CSV table of C-alpha atoms in Angstrom, one decimal:
chain,number,residue,atom,x,y,z
A,292,MET,CA,-1.6,-56.7,-55.6
A,293,VAL,CA,-1.3,-56.7,-51.9
A,294,GLU,CA,-2.3,-53.5,-50.3
A,295,GLU,CA,0.3,-52.3,-47.9
A,296,GLN,CA,-0.9,-51.6,-44.4
A,297,ALA,CA,0.0,-48.3,-43.0
A,298,GLU,CA,2.2,-48.5,-39.9
A,299,PRO,CA,0.2,-47.8,-36.7
A,300,GLN,CA,0.9,-44.3,-35.5
A,301,PRO,CA,1.6,-43.8,-31.8
A,302,LEU,CA,-1.3,-42.6,-29.9
A,303,GLN,CA,-1.2,-38.9,-29.0
A,304,GLN,CA,-1.5,-38.3,-25.3
A,305,PRO,CA,-4.3,-35.8,-24.5
A,306,ALA,CA,-3.1,-32.5,-23.3
A,307,VAL,CA,-3.5,-32.1,-19.6
A,308,GLN,CA,-3.7,-28.7,-18.2
A,309,ILE,CA,-2.5,-28.6,-14.6
A,310,MET,CA,-4.1,-25.9,-12.6
A,311,GLN,CA,-2.0,-24.6,-9.8
A,312,SER,CA,-4.0,-23.7,-6.8
A,313,VAL,CA,-3.1,-20.5,-5.2
A,314,THR,CA,-3.6,-20.2,-1.5
A,315,ILE,CA,-5.0,-16.8,-0.5
A,316,THR,CA,-4.2,-15.8,3.1
A,317,PRO,CA,-7.3,-14.8,5.0
A,318,MET,CA,-7.9,-11.2,5.8
A,319,PRO,CA,-7.1,-10.0,9.3
A,320,GLU,CA,-10.2,-9.1,11.4
A,321,PHE,CA,-11.2,-5.4,11.7
A,322,CYS,CA,-11.3,-4.2,15.3
A,323,PRO,CA,-13.1,-0.9,15.6
A,324,ASP,CA,-12.0,-0.5,19.2
A,325,ALA,CA,-8.2,-0.8,18.5
A,326,LYS,CA,-5.6,1.9,17.9
A,327,ILE,CA,-7.1,4.7,19.8
A,328,GLY,CA,-6.1,8.0,18.2
A,329,THR,CA,-6.0,6.6,14.7
A,330,SER,CA,-8.9,7.5,12.4
A,331,LEU,CA,-11.5,4.8,12.4
A,332,SER,CA,-12.8,5.9,9.1
A,333,THR,CA,-9.4,5.7,7.5
A,334,ARG,CA,-8.7,2.2,8.9
A,335,TRP,CA,-12.1,0.9,7.7
A,336,ASN,CA,-11.6,2.3,4.2
A,337,ASN,CA,-8.2,0.8,4.0
A,338,TRP,CA,-9.5,-2.6,5.2
A,339,GLN,CA,-12.4,-2.5,2.8
A,340,SER,CA,-10.0,-1.7,-0.1
A,341,ASP,CA,-7.8,-4.7,0.9
A,342,PHE,CA,-10.9,-6.8,1.1
A,343,GLU,CA,-11.9,-5.9,-2.5
A,344,MET,CA,-8.4,-7.1,-3.7
A,345,TYR,CA,-8.9,-10.2,-1.6
A,346,ILE,CA,-12.1,-11.3,-3.2
A,347,THR,CA,-10.8,-10.5,-6.6
A,348,ALA,CA,-7.7,-12.6,-6.0
A,349,SER,CA,-10.0,-15.4,-4.7
A,350,GLY,CA,-12.1,-15.3,-7.8
A,351,ILE,CA,-15.4,-14.7,-5.9
A,352,THR,CA,-18.1,-13.0,-7.9
A,353,ASP,CA,-21.3,-14.1,-6.4
A,354,PRO,CA,-22.8,-11.2,-4.3
A,355,LYS,CA,-24.2,-13.6,-1.7
A,356,ARG,CA,-20.8,-15.1,-1.1
A,357,LYS,CA,-19.1,-11.7,-1.1
A,358,ARG,CA,-21.5,-10.4,1.5
A,359,ALA,CA,-21.1,-13.4,3.7
A,360,LEU,CA,-17.3,-13.3,3.4
A,361,LEU,CA,-17.2,-9.6,4.1
A,362,LEU,CA,-19.0,-10.0,7.4
A,363,TYR,CA,-17.1,-13.2,8.3
A,364,GLN,CA,-13.6,-11.7,7.6
A,365,ALA,CA,-14.4,-8.4,9.3
A,366,GLY,CA,-14.8,-10.3,12.5
A,367,PRO,CA,-17.3,-10.6,15.4
A,368,ARG,CA,-17.2,-7.0,16.5
A,369,VAL,CA,-18.2,-5.7,13.0
A,370,ARG,CA,-20.9,-8.4,12.8
A,371,GLU,CA,-22.2,-7.1,16.1
A,372,ILE,CA,-22.3,-3.6,14.8
A,373,PHE,CA,-23.9,-4.7,11.5
A,374,LYS,CA,-26.8,-6.4,13.3
A,375,GLN,CA,-27.7,-3.0,14.9
A,376,ILE,CA,-27.7,-1.2,11.5
A,377,PRO,CA,-31.2,-0.9,10.0
A,378,GLU,CA,-32.2,-1.7,6.4
A,379,THR,CA,-29.1,-3.7,5.4
A,380,GLY,CA,-30.9,-5.6,2.6
A,381,THR,CA,-31.0,-9.3,1.9
A,382,ASP,CA,-28.3,-11.9,1.9
A,383,THR,CA,-27.5,-11.1,-1.7
A,384,ASP,CA,-27.1,-7.3,-1.3
A,385,TYR,CA,-23.3,-7.0,-1.0
A,386,ASN,CA,-23.1,-3.4,-2.1
A,387,ILE,CA,-25.8,-2.4,0.4
A,388,ALA,CA,-23.8,-4.1,3.2
A,389,LYS,CA,-20.6,-2.1,2.1
A,390,GLN,CA,-22.5,1.2,2.0
A,391,LYS,CA,-24.1,0.7,5.4
A,392,LEU,CA,-20.8,-0.1,7.0
A,393,LYS,CA,-19.0,2.8,5.3
A,394,ALA,CA,-21.8,5.1,6.4
A,395,TYR,CA,-21.4,3.8,10.0
A,396,PHE,CA,-17.7,4.4,10.2
A,397,ASP,CA,-17.3,7.6,8.1
A,398,PRO,CA,-19.2,10.0,10.4
A,399,GLN,CA,-16.6,9.2,13.1
A,400,LYS,CA,-13.9,10.9,11.1
A,401,ASN,CA,-12.6,14.1,12.6
A,402,ARG,CA,-11.3,16.3,9.8
A,403,ARG,CA,-9.4,18.6,12.1
A,404,TYR,CA,-7.6,15.6,13.6
A,405,GLU,CA,-6.8,14.2,10.2
A,406,VAL,CA,-5.3,17.4,9.1
A,407,TYR,CA,-3.3,17.6,12.4
A,408,ARG,CA,-1.9,14.1,11.8
A,409,PHE,CA,-1.0,15.1,8.2
A,410,ARG,CA,0.9,18.2,9.4
A,411,GLN,CA,2.8,16.1,12.0
A,412,THR,CA,4.0,13.5,9.5
A,413,THR,CA,7.7,13.4,8.8
A,414,GLN,CA,9.8,11.2,6.5
A,415,GLU,CA,11.3,8.3,8.4
A,416,HIS,CA,15.1,7.6,8.3
A,417,ASN,CA,15.0,4.6,5.9
A,418,GLU,CA,12.0,5.8,4.0
A,419,THR,CA,12.4,6.9,0.3
A,420,LEU,CA,10.8,10.1,-0.9
A,421,ASP,CA,8.5,8.0,-3.1
A,422,GLN,CA,7.3,6.1,0.0
A,423,PHE,CA,6.9,9.2,2.0
A,424,HIS,CA,4.9,10.8,-0.9
A,425,THR,CA,2.6,7.7,-1.1
A,426,ARG,CA,2.0,7.9,2.7
A,427,LEU,CA,1.2,11.5,2.5
A,428,ARG,CA,-1.2,11.0,-0.4
A,429,THR,CA,-3.0,8.3,1.5
A,430,MET,CA,-3.4,10.5,4.6
A,431,SER,CA,-4.6,13.4,2.5
A,432,GLU,CA,-7.7,11.4,1.4
A,433,THR,CA,-9.4,12.1,4.7
A,434,CYS,CA,-8.2,15.7,5.1
A,435,GLU,CA,-10.4,17.1,2.3
A,436,PHE,CA,-7.8,19.6,1.1
A,437,ALA,CA,-8.8,22.0,-1.6
A,438,ASP,CA,-5.4,21.6,-3.3
A,439,VAL,CA,-3.9,18.2,-2.4
A,440,GLU,CA,-0.8,18.6,-4.6
A,441,PHE,CA,0.2,21.8,-2.9
A,442,GLU,CA,-0.4,20.4,0.6
A,443,ILE,CA,1.8,17.4,-0.2
A,444,GLU,CA,4.5,19.6,-1.6
A,445,GLU,CA,4.5,21.7,1.5
A,446,GLN,CA,4.7,18.6,3.8
A,447,ILE,CA,7.6,17.2,1.8
A,448,ILE,CA,9.4,20.6,2.2
A,449,ILE,CA,8.7,20.8,5.9
A,450,GLY,CA,8.8,17.1,6.9
A,451,GLY,CA,11.2,15.6,4.3
A,452,ASN,CA,14.7,14.6,5.0
A,453,SER,CA,16.3,16.3,2.0
A,454,SER,CA,17.8,19.7,2.8
A,455,LYS,CA,18.7,20.0,-0.9
A,456,ILE,CA,15.1,19.7,-2.0
A,457,ARG,CA,13.9,22.0,0.8
A,458,LYS,CA,16.4,24.8,-0.2
A,459,ARG,CA,15.6,24.5,-3.9
A,460,ALA,CA,11.8,24.6,-3.3
A,461,LEU,CA,12.2,27.7,-1.2
A,462,ARG,CA,14.4,29.3,-3.9
A,463,ASP,CA,12.4,28.2,-6.9
A,464,PRO,CA,8.6,28.6,-6.9
A,465,THR,CA,8.3,26.5,-10.0
A,466,PHE,CA,9.9,23.5,-8.3
A,467,ASP,CA,6.7,21.3,-8.2
A,468,LEU,CA,5.9,17.9,-6.7
A,469,LYS,CA,6.8,16.0,-9.9
A,470,SER,CA,10.2,17.7,-9.9
A,471,MET,CA,10.7,17.0,-6.2
A,472,LEU,CA,10.1,13.3,-6.6
A,473,LEU,CA,12.5,13.2,-9.6
A,474,GLU,CA,15.2,15.0,-7.7
A,475,GLY,CA,14.7,12.7,-4.7
A,476,ARG,CA,15.0,9.6,-6.8
A,477,ARG,CA,18.2,10.9,-8.4
A,478,ASP,CA,19.7,11.8,-5.0
A,479,GLU,CA,18.8,8.5,-3.5
A,480,GLN,CA,20.2,6.5,-6.4
A,481,SER,CA,23.5,8.5,-6.5
A,482,LYS,CA,23.8,8.1,-2.7
A,483,TYR,CA,23.3,4.4,-3.0
A,484,GLN,CA,25.9,4.1,-5.8
A,485,ALA,CA,28.4,6.1,-3.9
A,486,GLU,CA,28.0,4.0,-0.8
A,487,GLN,CA,28.6,0.9,-2.8
A,488,ILE,CA,31.8,2.2,-4.4
A,489,GLU,CA,33.1,3.5,-1.1
A,490,SER,CA,32.3,0.3,0.7
A,491,LYS,CA,34.2,-1.7,-1.9
A,492,GLU,CA,37.2,0.6,-1.7
A,493,GLN,CA,37.2,0.3,2.1
A,494,THR,CA,37.1,-3.5,1.8
A,495,ASP,CA,39.8,-3.6,-0.8
A,496,GLY,CA,42.0,-1.3,1.4
A,497,GLU,CA,41.6,-3.5,4.4
A,498,ALA,CA,42.5,-6.6,2.4
A,499,ASN,CA,45.7,-4.9,1.1
A,500,LYS,CA,46.7,-4.0,4.6
A,501,LEU,CA,46.4,-7.6,5.7
A,502,GLU,CA,48.4,-8.8,2.7
A,503,GLN,CA,51.2,-6.3,3.5
A,504,LYS,CA,51.3,-7.1,7.2
A,505,PRO,CA,54.6,-8.9,7.9
A,506,ASN,CA,54.5,-12.4,9.4
A,507,ASN,CA,56.0,-12.8,12.8
């Protein structure tokens, strides 16, 4: 009896995983001497927060590389300042470098000026209430308010664009920040929808006029 030979099976191609490289845009340099009148402490804290996201997105975890990148991305002016700061640790002390720079920039914060800037803030024409709220909350971080929620509510009432929200807040003491934001979203959504409908009706009306216009 002749043993049948099994038909050769096609070779399976090894699975190849293609890793797509993601290009991370370098951080802008931090200039301590720029934007006179703007809080230096706030600008540094915002830059540092962005840098933390940058190194996370870049996949960098080694403290030595993180410290080197911090000083490199911050720019020559920050490196010059850093050289004058005592006890900054070794090349692997990333957290110490962060703390020293924060300690350098934070004392230059003027709380009275930060509160003044907060009080002067108004909602921009094309800014949603949620965007205005986010901007106020960010600014409040350097104001050291005892009741942040109340202060933001007050600034939305004073500096917001919605007369409807302002009147209701003055009429109803229980109309809190959460309710204001919900009311703002509803008003903005209904306004957008109404504009879309009215715009279409206007376009249709103009088209009908052109169709009805007699030919010369």
